[in-house]
Coordinates of C-alpha atoms in Angstrom, one line a residue:
M1 CA -14.6 -70.6 66.2
S2 CA -14.7 -69.4 62.7
I3 CA -16.8 -70.7 59.9
G4 CA -13.8 -72.3 58.3
N5 CA -13.0 -74.3 61.4
I6 CA -16.7 -75.5 61.6
G7 CA -16.6 -76.5 57.9
R8 CA -13.3 -78.4 58.4
D9 CA -14.7 -80.1 61.5
L10 CA -17.9 -81.1 59.7
R11 CA -15.7 -82.5 56.8
Q12 CA -13.7 -84.5 59.3
L13 CA -16.8 -85.8 61.0
K14 CA -18.3 -86.8 57.7
I15 CA -15.1 -88.6 56.7
W16 CA -14.8 -90.2 60.1
L17 CA -18.4 -91.5 59.9
A18 CA -18.0 -92.8 56.4
Y19 CA -14.7 -94.6 57.1
G20 CA -15.8 -95.7 60.6
S21 CA -19.1 -97.2 59.4
E22 CA -17.3 -99.0 56.5
L23 CA -14.7 -100.4 58.8
L24 CA -17.2 -101.5 61.4
W25 CA -19.4 -103.2 58.7
I26 CA -16.3 -105.1 57.4
R27 CA -15.3 -106.2 60.9
L28 CA -18.9 -107.3 61.7
R29 CA -19.0 -109.4 58.5
M30 CA -15.6 -111.0 59.5
L31 CA -17.0 -111.7 62.9
R32 CA -20.1 -113.4 61.3
L33 CA -17.9 -115.5 59.1
D34 CA -15.8 -116.5 62.1
A35 CA -18.9 -117.4 64.1
I36 CA -20.3 -119.5 61.2
A37 CA -17.0 -121.4 60.8
Q38 CA -16.7 -122.0 64.5
L39 CA -20.2 -123.3 64.7
Q40 CA -19.6 -125.7 61.7
S41 CA -16.4 -127.0 63.4
I42 CA -18.2 -127.6 66.6
I43 CA -21.0 -129.5 64.9
V44 CA -18.6 -131.7 63.0
L45 CA -16.6 -132.3 66.2
L46 CA -19.8 -133.4 68.1
I47 CA -20.9 -135.7 65.3
L48 CA -17.4 -137.3 65.1
A49 CA -17.3 -137.6 68.9
V50 CA -20.7 -139.4 69.0
L51 CA -19.6 -141.8 66.2
V52 CA -16.3 -142.5 67.8
G53 CA -18.0 -143.1 71.2
A54 CA -20.5 -145.5 69.8
M55 CA -17.8 -147.5 67.9
F56 CA -15.6 -147.5 70.9
F57 CA -18.3 -148.9 73.2
L58 CA -19.2 -151.6 70.7
G59 CA -15.6 -152.7 70.2
F60 CA -14.9 -152.5 73.9
I61 CA -17.8 -154.7 74.9
S62 CA -16.8 -157.2 72.3
L63 CA -13.2 -157.2 73.6
L64 CA -14.5 -157.7 77.2
F65 CA -16.6 -160.6 76.2
G66 CA -13.7 -162.2 74.4
L67 CA -11.3 -161.7 77.2
N68 CA -13.8 -163.0 79.7
A69 CA -14.0 -166.3 77.8
V70 CA -10.3 -166.7 77.2
L71 CA -8.5 -165.5 80.4
E72 CA -8.1 -167.3 83.7
P73 CA -9.9 -165.8 86.8
E74 CA -6.7 -164.4 88.4
T75 CA -5.6 -162.8 85.1
K76 CA -9.0 -161.3 84.5
V77 CA -8.7 -159.0 87.5
W78 CA -5.4 -157.6 86.4
V79 CA -6.5 -157.2 82.7
F80 CA -9.8 -155.6 83.5
F81 CA -8.4 -153.1 86.1
G82 CA -5.5 -152.4 83.8
L83 CA -7.8 -151.6 80.9
A84 CA -9.9 -149.3 83.2
I85 CA -6.8 -147.4 84.1
L86 CA -5.6 -147.2 80.5
F87 CA -8.9 -145.8 79.3
L88 CA -9.1 -143.3 82.1
L89 CA -5.7 -142.0 81.0
L90 CA -6.9 -141.9 77.4
I91 CA -10.0 -140.0 78.4
L92 CA -7.7 -137.4 80.1
L93 CA -5.5 -137.1 77.1
L94 CA -8.5 -136.7 74.7
T95 CA -10.0 -134.1 77.0
I96 CA -6.8 -132.1 76.8
V97 CA -6.8 -132.4 73.0
I98 CA -10.4 -131.2 72.8
V99 CA -9.8 -128.2 75.0
K100 CA -6.8 -127.2 72.8
L101 CA -9.0 -127.5 69.7
I102 CA -11.7 -125.4 71.2
R103 CA -9.2 -122.7 72.2
K104 CA -7.7 -122.7 68.8
Q105 CA -11.1 -122.2 67.2
S106 CA -12.0 -119.3 69.6
Q107 CA -8.8 -117.4 68.8
F108 CA -10.2 -116.3 65.4
M109 CA -13.2 -114.8 67.0
T110 CA -11.2 -113.2 69.8
Q111 CA -8.8 -111.6 67.2
T112 CA -11.8 -110.2 65.3
L113 CA -13.4 -108.8 68.4
S114 CA -10.1 -107.2 69.6
A115 CA -9.7 -105.7 66.1
I116 CA -13.1 -104.1 66.3
T117 CA -12.2 -102.7 69.7
E118 CA -9.0 -101.3 68.3
D119 CA -10.9 -99.7 65.4
I120 CA -13.4 -98.1 67.6
S121 CA -10.7 -96.7 70.0
Y122 CA -8.8 -95.4 66.9
L123 CA -11.9 -93.8 65.5
R124 CA -12.7 -92.1 68.9
G125 CA -9.2 -90.8 69.1
G126 CA -8.8 -90.3 65.3
S127 CA -10.9 -87.2 65.2
H128 CA -7.9 -85.2 66.4
S129 CA -5.5 -86.8 64.0
R130 CA -5.1 -86.2 60.3
I131 CA -7.8 -87.8 58.2
D132 CA -7.4 -88.2 54.5
G133 CA -4.4 -85.8 54.4
E134 CA -6.2 -83.0 56.2
Q135 CA -4.8 -81.1 59.2

């Protein structure tokens, strides 16, 4: 190894560290922003779910009391069991929607994490490639 090669390798290492640290800092800031946005979305979803649940139960109890007063005994059985089946199907549908929303939110964080992994692997292998026009 000559002194020229050592100097060139040190320059490449310096450039690699400078660009790598900047890139990693930017990616980590993006990951932080994604995490904050995802946390805010989850909090809003939970608050809305609690409010919707409370309103649903209040309305449903009122409906059941009203139907109990109006319907004949034979009809009550079919109506109440039919409502139970309907609401079980709605719960299944809403669960599927919630899972899709959560997966959609987690895609942003997954993309940022995979980009960080790609950057690190590029930087590890990038020391042998040309950096900033050098050979």
